[in-house]
Coordinates of C-alpha atoms and ligand atoms in Angstrom, one line a residue:
M1 CA -14.3 20.6 -13.7
T2 CA -16.5 22.9 -11.9
K3 CA -15.4 23.8 -8.9
G4 CA -17.3 25.8 -5.6
I5 CA -16.2 26.5 -2.2
I6 CA -18.5 25.0 0.7
F7 CA -17.5 25.6 4.6
K8 CA -20.0 22.9 5.8
I9 CA -21.9 19.6 4.8
K10 CA -24.4 19.2 7.5
K11 CA -25.9 15.3 7.6
Y12 CA -29.4 14.4 8.7
A13 CA -30.5 18.1 8.8
L14 CA -33.9 18.3 10.2
H15 CA -33.9 22.4 10.0
D16 CA -34.8 24.3 6.7
G17 CA -37.4 22.4 5.5
P18 CA -39.4 19.2 6.2
G19 CA -37.9 15.9 5.9
I20 CA -34.1 14.7 6.4
R21 CA -31.5 16.4 4.2
T22 CA -27.8 17.0 4.0
T23 CA -27.3 20.5 4.2
V24 CA -24.5 22.1 1.8
F25 CA -23.1 25.5 2.9
F26 CA -21.5 27.2 0.2
K27 CA -19.5 30.2 0.6
G28 CA -20.2 33.2 -1.5
C29 CA -23.0 34.4 -0.9
P30 CA -24.0 37.4 -3.2
L31 CA -26.0 39.0 -0.2
S32 CA -24.4 40.2 2.9
C33 CA -27.4 40.8 5.3
R34 CA -26.6 42.7 8.5
W35 CA -28.1 39.9 10.8
C36 CA -26.5 36.9 8.9
H37 CA -25.5 34.0 11.3
N38 CA -23.6 32.4 8.8
P39 CA -21.0 35.3 8.0
E40 CA -18.2 32.4 7.2
G41 CA -20.8 32.3 3.9
I42 CA -20.1 35.5 2.6
D43 CA -16.6 35.9 1.7
P44 CA -15.9 33.5 -1.2
R45 CA -12.3 32.8 -0.5
P46 CA -11.1 30.8 2.8
Q47 CA -10.9 32.4 6.0
T48 CA -9.2 32.2 8.9
M49 CA -11.4 31.5 11.8
S50 CA -10.1 31.6 15.8
R51 CA -11.6 29.0 18.4
R52 CA -10.6 29.1 21.8
T53 CA -9.8 25.5 23.3
L54 CA -8.1 24.5 26.7
S55 CA -4.7 25.0 25.7
G56 CA -5.4 28.6 24.2
K57 CA -6.7 29.8 21.0
I58 CA -6.3 28.3 17.6
N59 CA -7.1 29.1 14.1
E60 CA -8.8 27.3 11.7
T61 CA -9.2 27.7 7.9
V62 CA -13.1 27.9 6.9
G63 CA -13.6 27.3 3.4
T64 CA -12.7 23.9 1.0
V65 CA -12.6 24.2 -2.7
I66 CA -14.6 21.1 -4.1
G67 CA -15.4 19.7 -7.7
V68 CA -19.2 19.1 -8.6
D69 CA -18.7 15.3 -9.2
E70 CA -16.9 15.1 -5.2
L71 CA -19.6 17.0 -3.8
V72 CA -22.7 15.0 -5.6
K73 CA -20.8 11.6 -4.6
E74 CA -20.7 12.7 -1.0
I75 CA -24.6 14.0 -1.0
E76 CA -26.0 10.8 -2.7
K77 CA -24.4 8.7 0.2
D78 CA -27.5 9.4 1.4
L79 CA -30.3 9.1 -1.4
L80 CA -32.3 7.5 0.6
F81 CA -33.4 9.5 2.9
Y82 CA -34.3 12.0 0.4
D83 CA -35.9 9.8 -1.6
E84 CA -38.1 8.8 1.6
S85 CA -38.5 13.1 2.7
G86 CA -38.6 14.6 -0.7
G87 CA -35.7 17.5 -1.6
A88 CA -35.9 21.3 -1.4
L89 CA -33.8 23.8 -2.5
D90 CA -33.5 26.8 0.2
T91 CA -32.1 30.0 -1.7
S92 CA -31.9 33.9 -1.0
G93 CA -33.3 33.9 -4.5
F94 CA -30.7 36.1 -6.2
A95 CA -29.7 34.4 -9.2
P96 CA -29.9 34.6 -12.9
P97 CA -33.4 33.7 -14.2
A98 CA -31.4 31.3 -16.7
V99 CA -30.2 29.5 -13.8
V100 CA -33.6 29.1 -11.9
D101 CA -34.7 27.8 -15.2
L102 CA -32.3 25.4 -15.3
I103 CA -32.7 23.8 -12.0
L104 CA -36.4 24.3 -11.4
P105 CA -37.8 21.2 -13.1
R106 CA -35.2 19.1 -10.7
L107 CA -36.8 20.6 -7.5
Q108 CA -39.6 19.2 -5.5
L109 CA -39.9 22.4 -3.0
V110 CA -38.2 25.7 -2.4
L111 CA -37.9 27.7 0.4
F112 CA -37.4 30.9 -0.5
D113 CA -36.3 34.0 1.4
L114 CA -38.1 37.3 1.5
K115 CA -36.3 39.7 3.5
I116 CA -37.8 43.3 2.5
M117 CA -40.1 44.8 0.2
D118 CA -38.5 48.2 -0.3
A119 CA -36.0 48.7 -3.0
K120 CA -33.9 50.8 -0.5
Q121 CA -34.2 49.2 2.4
H122 CA -33.5 45.9 1.3
H123 CA -30.2 47.5 -0.6
R124 CA -29.3 49.2 2.6
Y125 CA -29.4 45.9 4.8
T126 CA -28.5 43.1 2.2
G127 CA -26.2 44.9 0.2
V128 CA -28.0 44.3 -3.5
S129 CA -31.3 44.8 -5.0
N130 CA -34.2 42.8 -4.5
R131 CA -35.5 43.0 -8.1
I132 CA -33.9 40.0 -9.3
I133 CA -35.2 38.5 -6.2
L134 CA -38.8 39.2 -6.8
E135 CA -38.6 38.4 -10.2
N136 CA -37.1 35.0 -9.2
L137 CA -40.1 34.4 -6.9
K138 CA -42.7 35.2 -9.4
R139 CA -41.0 32.9 -11.9
I140 CA -41.0 29.9 -9.4
A141 CA -44.7 30.6 -8.3
G142 CA -45.5 30.4 -11.6
S143 CA -44.2 27.2 -12.2
E144 CA -45.9 24.0 -10.7
T145 CA -42.8 23.5 -8.0
P146 CA -44.1 24.7 -4.5
V147 CA -42.7 27.3 -2.5
R148 CA -42.3 28.2 0.9
I149 CA -41.6 31.8 2.1
R150 CA -39.2 32.4 4.7
V151 CA -39.3 35.6 6.5
P152 CA -36.4 36.4 8.8
L153 CA -37.8 38.7 11.6
I154 CA -35.0 41.2 12.4
P155 CA -36.2 43.4 15.0
G156 CA -36.3 47.2 13.3
I157 CA -35.5 46.1 9.9
T158 CA -37.9 43.1 8.9
D159 CA -40.7 43.2 11.4
G160 CA -42.1 46.5 11.0
D161 CA -46.1 46.6 9.7
D162 CA -45.6 48.3 6.5
N163 CA -42.7 45.2 5.3
I164 CA -44.8 42.8 6.9
A165 CA -48.3 43.9 5.2
E166 CA -46.3 44.0 1.8
I167 CA -45.2 40.8 2.0
V168 CA -48.5 39.4 2.6
R169 CA -49.9 41.1 -0.1
F170 CA -47.1 40.0 -2.6
A171 CA -46.9 36.2 -1.6
G172 CA -51.1 36.5 -1.7
A173 CA -50.6 37.0 -5.7
L174 CA -48.7 34.1 -6.0
K175 CA -50.1 30.6 -6.8
T176 CA -48.0 28.0 -5.7
I177 CA -47.0 29.3 -2.3
Q178 CA -47.3 26.4 0.1
G179 CA -46.8 28.2 3.2
V180 CA -44.4 30.7 5.5
D181 CA -41.9 29.9 7.9
L182 CA -41.3 33.1 10.0
L183 CA -37.6 32.9 11.7
P184 CA -37.2 35.2 14.5
F185 CA -33.9 36.9 14.8
H186 CA -31.5 35.0 17.5
R187 CA -28.0 35.5 18.6
I188 CA -26.7 32.2 17.7
G189 CA -24.1 33.6 14.9
G190 CA -22.9 36.5 17.1
E191 CA -19.9 34.6 18.3
K192 CA -19.0 34.2 14.9
Y193 CA -18.0 37.5 13.9
R194 CA -15.9 38.0 16.9
R195 CA -14.0 34.6 15.4
L196 CA -13.6 36.0 12.2
G197 CA -12.3 39.5 13.4
L198 CA -15.5 40.8 11.9
T199 CA -17.8 43.7 13.1
D200 CA -21.2 42.5 14.5
N201 CA -23.5 45.2 13.7
M202 CA -26.2 43.4 15.3
A203 CA -24.4 43.1 18.8
G204 CA -27.0 45.1 20.6
T205 CA -30.1 43.6 19.0
V206 CA -32.3 41.3 21.1
P207 CA -34.7 38.8 19.6
P208 CA -38.4 39.6 18.7
V209 CA -40.9 39.2 21.5
P210 CA -43.0 36.3 21.3
E211 CA -46.1 38.5 21.3
R212 CA -44.8 40.1 18.2
V213 CA -44.0 37.0 16.5
E214 CA -47.4 35.9 17.2
E215 CA -48.9 39.0 15.8
I216 CA -46.9 38.6 12.4
K217 CA -48.1 35.1 12.3
N218 CA -51.8 36.3 12.8
R219 CA -51.4 38.8 9.9
F220 CA -50.2 35.6 7.6
E221 CA -52.7 33.3 8.8
S222 CA -55.5 35.9 8.4
A223 CA -54.8 35.9 4.6
R224 CA -54.9 31.7 4.5
F225 CA -51.5 31.1 4.7
D226 CA -50.0 27.7 6.7
V227 CA -47.5 29.7 9.1
S228 CA -44.8 27.7 11.0
I229 CA -42.0 29.6 13.5
G230 CA -38.9 28.4 13.0
G231 CA -39.1 26.6 10.0
Ligands
SF4_301 S1 -28.7 35.4 2.4 FE1 -28.3 36.8 3.7 S2 -28.4 35.8 5.8 FE2 -28.6 34.2 3.9 S3 -26.5 33.4 3.7 FE3 -26.7 35.2 2.2 S4 -26.2 37.1 3.9 FE4 -26.6 35.2 5.1

């Protein structure tokens, strides 16, 4: 039986797309974005994460191996909510095209991350090439499935004028882009790095100022995109 490793199942989630969903957080993300606020999702193996309690520090294991059948059974418990609100896949887009082709007919909406357009910078900050990501985005946008592009606004990394202009240009040439979600950097995941014993490379970074976020929003709106902040 096919198995995977997950670190969280979040029910009745209202973030990350429209409607109500069950979000399954997998371990083993093929990227390692410097700003990731779910660093426990990068290493494919179970990890130890510490937590402070009133009685001292305790260690917990993050990551559970689960079979596809068991996971589907869990997700299906709330089928009624998905039928009411529509289903969505949230993805980094880094997957073999054959996998994209396989799941595409089953999707109602794809939330697709577009982070850095420059190939070298993408590799530097995420650990992988963006070639397959851009190809997959074109592939999905060439189908009937609507797509929302999600752009993390990471100060000094993704929020530069050149990168934003290139994303606007690239997305503007695709046909099924329903809108753009801008995701300003925040410090919420910072604590997790310490708990995992990892270095937080973004420790000194402050979230983008609202004026800059608004400026970027205007750029996308000028190109006729429906834009939300926070997604
Ligand atoms: S794509 Fe990047 S930000 Fe998203 S989970 Fe993977 S490493 Fe984290």
